[in-house]
Coordinates of C-alpha atoms and ligand atoms in Angstrom, one line a residue:
M1 CA -31.1 53.7 -9.3
G2 CA -29.6 53.7 -5.8
G3 CA -32.4 51.5 -4.5
G4 CA -35.9 52.7 -5.4
N5 CA -36.0 56.4 -5.5
N6 CA -33.1 57.1 -3.2
V7 CA -30.7 59.7 -4.4
L8 CA -27.7 58.0 -6.0
V9 CA -24.4 59.5 -4.8
A10 CA -21.0 59.3 -6.4
V11 CA -17.9 60.9 -5.0
R12 CA -15.0 62.0 -7.2
C13 CA -11.5 62.9 -5.8
R14 CA -9.3 65.0 -8.1
P15 CA -5.5 64.9 -8.1
M16 CA -3.4 67.1 -5.8
S17 CA -3.3 70.7 -7.0
E18 CA -0.2 72.8 -7.3
R19 CA -1.6 75.0 -4.6
E20 CA -2.0 72.0 -2.2
K21 CA 1.6 70.8 -3.0
E22 CA 3.0 74.3 -2.3
K23 CA 1.2 74.3 1.0
G24 CA 3.1 71.1 1.8
A25 CA -0.1 69.0 2.0
S26 CA 0.0 65.2 1.8
P27 CA -2.9 63.0 0.5
C28 CA -5.6 62.4 3.1
V29 CA -8.2 60.7 0.9
E30 CA -8.2 57.0 0.0
S31 CA -10.8 54.9 -1.7
E32 CA -11.5 51.2 -2.2
D33 CA -14.6 50.0 -4.1
D34 CA -17.5 52.1 -2.9
K35 CA -15.8 53.3 0.3
M36 CA -13.9 56.6 0.8
T37 CA -11.8 57.2 3.8
V38 CA -10.5 60.6 4.9
T39 CA -7.7 61.0 7.5
D40 CA -7.1 63.9 9.8
K41 CA -3.3 64.1 9.5
A42 CA -3.0 66.1 12.7
S43 CA -4.8 63.5 15.0
G44 CA -4.7 60.4 12.8
E45 CA -8.5 60.1 13.1
Q46 CA -10.1 58.4 10.2
R47 CA -13.7 58.6 8.9
Q48 CA -15.0 56.1 6.3
F49 CA -18.1 56.6 4.2
S50 CA -19.9 54.3 1.7
F51 CA -21.3 55.7 -1.5
D52 CA -22.8 54.2 -4.7
Y53 CA -19.6 55.0 -6.6
C54 CA -16.2 56.3 -5.7
Y55 CA -13.8 57.7 -8.3
M56 CA -10.1 58.5 -7.4
S57 CA -8.1 60.3 -10.1
S58 CA -4.9 58.5 -10.9
G59 CA -3.1 61.8 -11.0
I60 CA -1.7 61.0 -14.5
A61 CA -2.8 63.7 -16.9
S62 CA -3.2 61.3 -19.8
D63 CA -5.7 59.2 -17.8
L64 CA -8.2 62.1 -17.7
P65 CA -10.1 61.2 -21.0
D66 CA -10.6 57.6 -19.7
E67 CA -11.7 58.9 -16.3
Q68 CA -14.2 61.3 -17.9
A69 CA -15.5 58.5 -20.1
K70 CA -15.9 56.1 -17.2
I71 CA -18.1 58.6 -15.3
Y72 CA -20.3 59.0 -18.3
Q73 CA -20.5 55.3 -18.9
V74 CA -21.8 54.7 -15.4
L75 CA -23.7 57.9 -14.5
G76 CA -24.5 59.4 -17.9
T77 CA -26.0 56.2 -19.3
E78 CA -28.1 55.8 -16.1
V79 CA -29.5 59.3 -16.8
L80 CA -30.3 58.4 -20.4
N81 CA -32.0 55.1 -19.4
Q82 CA -34.2 56.9 -16.8
A83 CA -35.0 59.7 -19.1
Y84 CA -35.9 57.3 -21.9
Q85 CA -38.4 55.7 -19.6
G86 CA -40.0 59.0 -19.0
Y87 CA -38.6 60.0 -15.7
N88 CA -37.2 63.5 -14.9
V89 CA -33.6 63.1 -13.9
T90 CA -31.3 65.5 -12.1
V91 CA -27.5 65.4 -11.8
M92 CA -25.9 67.9 -9.5
A93 CA -22.3 68.4 -8.8
Y94 CA -21.5 69.6 -5.2
G95 CA -18.2 70.4 -3.5
Q96 CA -15.8 73.1 -2.3
T97 CA -14.4 75.5 -4.8
G98 CA -11.8 74.1 -7.2
S99 CA -12.7 70.4 -6.4
G100 CA -13.6 69.4 -10.0
K101 CA -17.4 70.1 -10.3
S102 CA -17.1 71.9 -13.6
L103 CA -14.6 69.4 -15.0
T104 CA -17.1 66.6 -14.2
M105 CA -20.2 68.4 -15.6
V106 CA -18.8 70.5 -18.4
G107 CA -15.3 69.1 -19.0
R108 CA -12.3 70.7 -20.7
P109 CA -11.9 71.6 -24.3
S110 CA -10.5 68.5 -26.0
A111 CA -6.9 69.0 -26.9
A112 CA -4.5 66.8 -28.9
G113 CA -7.3 64.4 -29.8
Q114 CA -8.0 63.7 -26.1
D115 CA -11.7 63.8 -25.3
C116 CA -12.1 65.5 -21.9
R117 CA -15.8 66.4 -22.2
G118 CA -17.9 66.2 -19.1
L119 CA -21.4 64.8 -18.4
I120 CA -23.3 67.7 -20.0
P121 CA -22.0 67.4 -23.6
R122 CA -21.8 63.6 -23.4
I123 CA -25.4 63.2 -22.2
S124 CA -26.5 65.6 -24.9
E125 CA -24.7 63.5 -27.5
G126 CA -26.2 60.3 -26.0
I127 CA -29.7 61.7 -26.5
F128 CA -29.2 61.7 -30.2
N129 CA -27.1 58.5 -30.3
P130 CA -29.1 55.7 -31.9
E131 CA -27.0 53.1 -30.1
V132 CA -28.6 54.0 -26.8
P133 CA -31.6 51.6 -26.3
A134 CA -34.7 53.6 -27.3
G135 CA -37.3 51.1 -26.3
E136 CA -39.6 49.2 -28.6
G137 CA -41.3 51.5 -31.2
M138 CA -40.2 54.6 -29.4
V139 CA -38.5 57.4 -31.3
L140 CA -37.2 60.8 -30.3
A141 CA -39.8 63.4 -31.2
K142 CA -38.4 66.6 -29.7
V143 CA -35.4 67.9 -27.7
E144 CA -35.3 71.4 -26.2
L145 CA -32.6 73.1 -24.3
Q146 CA -32.6 75.8 -21.6
M147 CA -29.7 77.2 -19.7
L148 CA -29.7 79.5 -16.6
E149 CA -27.5 80.6 -13.8
I150 CA -28.4 81.7 -10.3
Y151 CA -26.1 84.6 -9.5
N152 CA -26.5 86.5 -6.2
E153 CA -30.0 85.1 -5.8
Q154 CA -31.0 86.3 -9.3
V155 CA -31.9 83.8 -12.0
R156 CA -30.5 84.7 -15.4
D157 CA -31.2 83.2 -18.8
L158 CA -27.9 82.2 -20.3
L159 CA -29.4 81.8 -23.8
A160 CA -31.3 85.1 -23.9
G161 CA -29.6 86.3 -27.0
P162 CA -26.8 88.6 -28.2
G163 CA -27.3 91.0 -25.2
G164 CA -26.0 88.3 -22.9
S165 CA -28.0 86.9 -19.9
S166 CA -31.3 88.4 -18.8
V167 CA -33.0 88.2 -15.5
V168 CA -36.0 85.8 -15.2
K169 CA -38.2 84.8 -12.3
V170 CA -39.0 81.4 -10.6
R171 CA -42.7 80.6 -10.4
E172 CA -44.5 77.6 -9.1
D173 CA -47.2 75.6 -10.8
P174 CA -49.5 73.9 -8.3
A175 CA -49.4 70.7 -10.3
S176 CA -45.9 70.4 -11.8
G177 CA -43.9 72.5 -9.4
P178 CA -41.4 75.4 -9.8
Y179 CA -40.4 76.6 -13.2
V180 CA -38.7 79.7 -14.7
E181 CA -41.0 82.1 -16.3
G182 CA -39.7 83.6 -19.5
L183 CA -36.7 81.3 -19.8
T184 CA -36.0 80.9 -23.5
K185 CA -36.4 77.3 -24.8
H186 CA -34.4 76.2 -27.9
T187 CA -35.3 73.3 -30.1
V188 CA -32.2 71.2 -31.0
L189 CA -32.3 68.8 -33.8
V190 CA -28.8 67.3 -33.6
Y191 CA -25.9 67.1 -31.1
E192 CA -24.1 69.9 -33.0
D193 CA -27.0 72.3 -32.2
V194 CA -26.6 71.5 -28.5
C195 CA -22.9 72.2 -28.7
E196 CA -23.5 75.6 -30.4
K197 CA -26.0 76.6 -27.6
L198 CA -23.8 75.2 -24.8
E199 CA -20.9 77.3 -26.1
V200 CA -23.1 80.4 -26.0
G201 CA -24.5 79.6 -22.5
L202 CA -21.1 78.6 -21.0
Q203 CA -19.6 81.9 -22.3
A204 CA -22.4 83.9 -20.7
R205 CA -21.7 82.3 -17.2
T206 CA -20.2 84.4 -14.4
I207 CA -16.7 83.1 -13.9
A208 CA -13.8 84.7 -12.1
G209 CA -10.3 83.8 -10.9
T210 CA -9.7 83.3 -7.2
K211 CA -6.7 81.9 -5.3
M212 CA -8.5 78.5 -5.1
N213 CA -9.5 78.3 -8.8
A214 CA -8.4 80.3 -11.8
G215 CA -11.8 79.7 -13.4
S216 CA -14.2 79.7 -10.5
S217 CA -17.9 79.5 -11.1
R218 CA -19.5 82.5 -9.2
A219 CA -23.0 81.2 -9.9
H220 CA -24.9 77.9 -10.0
T221 CA -25.4 76.8 -13.6
I222 CA -28.3 74.7 -14.7
C223 CA -28.7 73.1 -18.1
Q224 CA -32.1 71.7 -18.8
L225 CA -32.9 69.2 -21.6
H226 CA -36.5 68.5 -22.3
I227 CA -37.0 65.2 -24.2
T228 CA -40.3 64.0 -25.8
R229 CA -40.5 60.5 -27.1
T230 CA -43.3 59.0 -29.2
N231 CA -44.4 55.4 -29.7
L232 CA -44.8 54.9 -33.5
T233 CA -45.9 51.3 -33.3
S234 CA -49.5 52.2 -32.4
T235 CA -51.7 52.7 -35.4
S236 CA -54.1 54.6 -33.3
R237 CA -53.1 58.1 -32.4
A238 CA -55.3 58.0 -29.4
R239 CA -53.5 54.9 -28.1
A240 CA -50.0 56.1 -28.9
I241 CA -48.3 56.7 -25.6
D242 CA -45.6 59.4 -25.3
T243 CA -43.2 60.1 -22.6
S244 CA -41.5 63.4 -21.7
S245 CA -38.7 63.9 -19.4
L246 CA -36.6 66.8 -18.1
I247 CA -32.9 66.3 -17.6
N248 CA -31.5 68.9 -15.1
L249 CA -27.7 69.1 -15.2
V250 CA -26.6 71.3 -12.3
D251 CA -23.0 72.6 -11.8
L252 CA -23.2 74.2 -8.4
A253 CA -20.9 77.0 -7.4
G254 CA -18.4 75.8 -4.8
S255 CA -18.5 76.5 -1.1
E256 CA -15.5 78.7 -0.2
R257 CA -13.8 80.6 2.6
V258 CA -13.2 84.2 1.6
A259 CA -9.7 84.2 3.3
E260 CA -8.7 81.0 1.4
A261 CA -10.1 82.3 -1.9
G262 CA -8.1 85.5 -1.5
T263 CA -11.2 87.6 -2.2
A264 CA -11.4 89.5 1.2
D265 CA -10.6 92.9 -0.4
N266 CA -13.0 92.5 -3.3
V267 CA -16.6 93.5 -2.5
V268 CA -18.0 91.9 -5.6
R269 CA -16.3 88.5 -4.8
I270 CA -17.4 88.8 -1.1
K271 CA -21.0 89.3 -2.1
E272 CA -20.8 86.3 -4.5
S273 CA -19.2 84.2 -1.8
V274 CA -21.9 85.1 0.8
N275 CA -24.7 84.3 -1.7
I276 CA -23.1 81.0 -2.8
N277 CA -22.6 79.9 0.8
K278 CA -26.1 81.0 1.8
S279 CA -27.7 79.0 -1.0
L280 CA -25.6 75.9 -0.3
T281 CA -26.6 76.1 3.4
A282 CA -30.2 76.3 2.3
L283 CA -29.6 73.2 0.1
G284 CA -28.0 71.5 3.1
Q285 CA -31.1 72.4 5.3
C286 CA -33.5 70.9 2.7
I287 CA -31.3 67.8 2.5
R288 CA -31.3 67.5 6.3
A289 CA -35.1 67.8 6.5
L290 CA -35.6 65.3 3.7
S291 CA -33.1 62.8 5.1
E292 CA -34.9 62.9 8.4
G293 CA -38.2 62.0 6.6
R294 CA -39.8 65.4 6.7
A295 CA -41.0 65.1 3.2
D296 CA -44.0 67.5 3.7
S297 CA -43.0 70.6 1.8
K298 CA -44.2 72.8 4.8
H299 CA -41.3 71.4 6.7
V300 CA -38.7 71.6 4.0
P301 CA -37.4 75.1 3.5
Y302 CA -37.4 75.0 -0.3
R303 CA -38.3 78.7 -0.5
D304 CA -35.1 79.8 1.4
S305 CA -33.2 80.2 -1.8
Q306 CA -33.8 80.4 -5.5
L307 CA -31.6 77.3 -5.9
T308 CA -33.6 75.1 -3.5
W309 CA -36.9 76.4 -4.9
L310 CA -35.9 75.6 -8.4
L311 CA -34.6 72.2 -7.4
K312 CA -37.7 71.3 -5.3
N313 CA -38.7 68.4 -7.6
S314 CA -35.1 67.1 -7.8
L315 CA -34.9 67.0 -4.0
G316 CA -38.2 65.7 -2.9
G317 CA -40.5 65.5 -5.9
N318 CA -40.9 64.0 -9.3
A319 CA -37.3 63.3 -10.3
K320 CA -34.6 60.7 -10.0
T321 CA -31.5 62.4 -8.7
I322 CA -27.8 61.8 -8.8
M323 CA -25.3 63.8 -6.7
V324 CA -21.7 63.9 -7.7
A325 CA -19.7 65.1 -4.7
A326 CA -16.3 66.5 -5.7
V327 CA -13.4 66.5 -3.2
A328 CA -9.8 67.6 -3.0
P329 CA -7.2 65.0 -1.7
G330 CA -4.8 67.3 0.1
S331 CA -4.5 67.3 3.9
S332 CA -4.8 71.1 3.8
E333 CA -8.4 70.6 2.6
Y334 CA -9.3 68.0 5.2
A335 CA -12.1 70.1 6.9
E336 CA -13.8 70.9 3.6
T337 CA -13.5 67.3 2.3
L338 CA -15.0 65.9 5.5
S339 CA -17.8 68.4 5.3
T340 CA -18.5 67.4 1.6
L341 CA -18.5 63.7 2.4
R342 CA -20.9 64.3 5.3
Y343 CA -23.2 66.3 3.0
A344 CA -23.1 63.6 0.4
D345 CA -23.7 60.9 3.0
R346 CA -26.9 62.7 4.1
M347 CA -28.0 63.0 0.5
R348 CA -28.0 59.2 0.2
K349 CA -30.9 59.1 2.7
V350 CA -33.0 61.5 0.6
Q351 CA -35.9 59.9 -1.4
T352 CA -37.6 61.4 -4.3
A353 CA -41.0 60.3 -5.8
A354 CA -40.4 60.0 -9.5
V355 CA -43.2 59.0 -11.8
V356 CA -43.2 58.3 -15.6
N357 CA -44.4 61.4 -17.4
R358 CA -46.9 60.2 -20.0
R359 CA -49.3 62.1 -22.2
S360 CA -51.5 61.7 -25.2
V361 CA -49.7 62.2 -28.5
A362 CA -52.3 64.7 -29.6
T363 CA -51.1 67.2 -26.9
I364 CA -47.5 67.2 -27.9
P365 CA -46.3 70.3 -29.7
V366 CA -44.2 69.2 -32.6
I367 CA -41.0 70.2 -34.2
I368 CA -42.1 69.8 -37.8
E369 CA -45.7 70.8 -38.1
D370 CA -47.8 68.0 -39.5
P371 CA -49.1 69.4 -42.8
A372 CA -52.3 67.4 -42.6
P373 CA -53.2 66.8 -39.0
Q374 CA -54.4 63.3 -38.4
P375 CA -57.8 62.9 -36.8
V376 CA -57.8 61.4 -33.4
I377 CA -58.8 57.7 -33.7
E378 CA -60.7 56.2 -30.9
E379 CA -60.0 52.8 -29.5
G380 CA -61.6 50.1 -31.6
D381 CA -61.8 52.2 -34.7
E382 CA -59.9 49.7 -36.7
E383 CA -61.0 50.8 -40.1
A384 CA -59.7 54.3 -39.6
S385 CA -56.5 53.1 -37.9
S386 CA -55.7 50.7 -40.8
Q387 CA -55.4 53.7 -43.1
G388 CA -51.8 54.1 -42.0
S389 CA -49.6 55.2 -39.2
P390 CA -50.0 58.7 -37.9
R391 CA -47.4 61.0 -39.4
L392 CA -45.4 62.2 -36.4
P393 CA -42.4 64.5 -36.3
I394 CA -39.0 62.8 -35.9
C395 CA -36.0 65.0 -35.5
C396 CA -33.3 62.4 -35.9
Ligands
ATP1 N1 -10.2 64.8 -11.8 C1 -9.4 65.8 -12.2 N2 -8.2 65.5 -12.9 C2 -7.5 66.5 -13.3 N3 -7.7 67.8 -13.1 C3 -8.8 68.2 -12.4 C4 -9.7 67.1 -11.9 N4 -10.7 67.8 -11.2 C5 -10.4 69.1 -11.3 N5 -9.3 69.3 -12.0 C6 -8.7 70.6 -12.3 O1 -8.8 71.4 -11.1 C7 -9.2 72.8 -11.4 C8 -10.5 73.1 -10.7 O2 -11.6 72.3 -11.3 P1 -13.0 72.9 -11.5 O3 -13.0 74.2 -12.2 O4 -13.8 71.8 -12.2 O5 -13.5 73.1 -10.0 P2 -14.9 73.5 -9.5 O6 -15.3 72.6 -8.4 O7 -15.9 73.6 -10.6 O8 -14.6 75.0 -8.9 P3 -15.5 76.2 -8.6 O9 -16.5 75.8 -7.6 O10 -14.6 77.3 -8.1 O11 -16.1 76.6 -9.9 C9 -9.3 72.8 -12.9 O12 -8.1 73.3 -13.5 C10 -9.5 71.4 -13.3 O13 -9.1 71.1 -14.6

């Protein structure tokens, strides 16, 4: 994945928006293979960047379902392959407001039979899809879902219940790293269960209209899928190896200029904007420190924002990470697009240290309680092990 544990970086350029057209902007982004070039129309200066993948929208509305599917086929299946091996995987969408992050991560409601779902629903479906290679003898034992948003430096549980979101706190475990205390965890047995929860969580997000985007995310949204897989080929429970992985799907709020967003006279929007930009700057500082090889956590300012603290493992720890940088093509957005491409370019130099998460089957909490718990069979205890395979929970 991107050469060892280097962060894999994909860039996606959306079609020209009505707003850019009204401003008289012309296209300033071009792409060929894995290269993306941005041109300053005022000076003619060009900057070229190489990424792992570049996606240019055709601008034809009916092509969107295929474009969404292509991104899943490349990035989504990579996520599933890594998660199936027992790695933690993070996908984060970064870019200026209105550049297409939510479209990439969440998607649009499918209309007229066109499937415009983004990575979050497609990856969720892929987890339960038996066509995805599961590995010899491995079966899915448990899938759990959590959803949160970071709004004005407060972490909120998006699946807290009928009362809407509730405030929760980030804590740090010395061994496994940061986690959110009190965040509700929901067992999901089939893809439809995920859809139901996603719907609730997405509804609870903080979204508002700005001049840059009619449905602008005012918070960073993180969807977490915890997967446990069990090896059923072993007849010895003690020998059965299980893997667990955490898939972190992050739809970051977009960087924005208050004047451009048309929010200068709205104190709530200004406060949101300040907090969004502050946390994205903190993310940029962590990326800078890590790209310069300062992996020692004392020298990486993870604690400067709730976002970077929570993403500590995804940036420099036990995770394989993918960044999707979303950019706008119009010449009016040149400065923001160049800044996003530079950010993404720096991200390519960041290395994480992912390890396969394995644990003994006996320690796994199960979906369906085993009515007659099997005794742990020690290595070499062939007589006991020949009495049959351990009865393990299988949810699909
Ligand atoms: N590749 C694309 N093809 C067609 N339309 C797109 C594409 N990318 C984005 N759009 C449209 O542009 C608008 C803004 O996209 P989106 O809401 O995903 O932006 P965002 O980066 O998540 O913004 P924010 O940070 O403000 O939440 C939406 O109407 C979306 O459907």
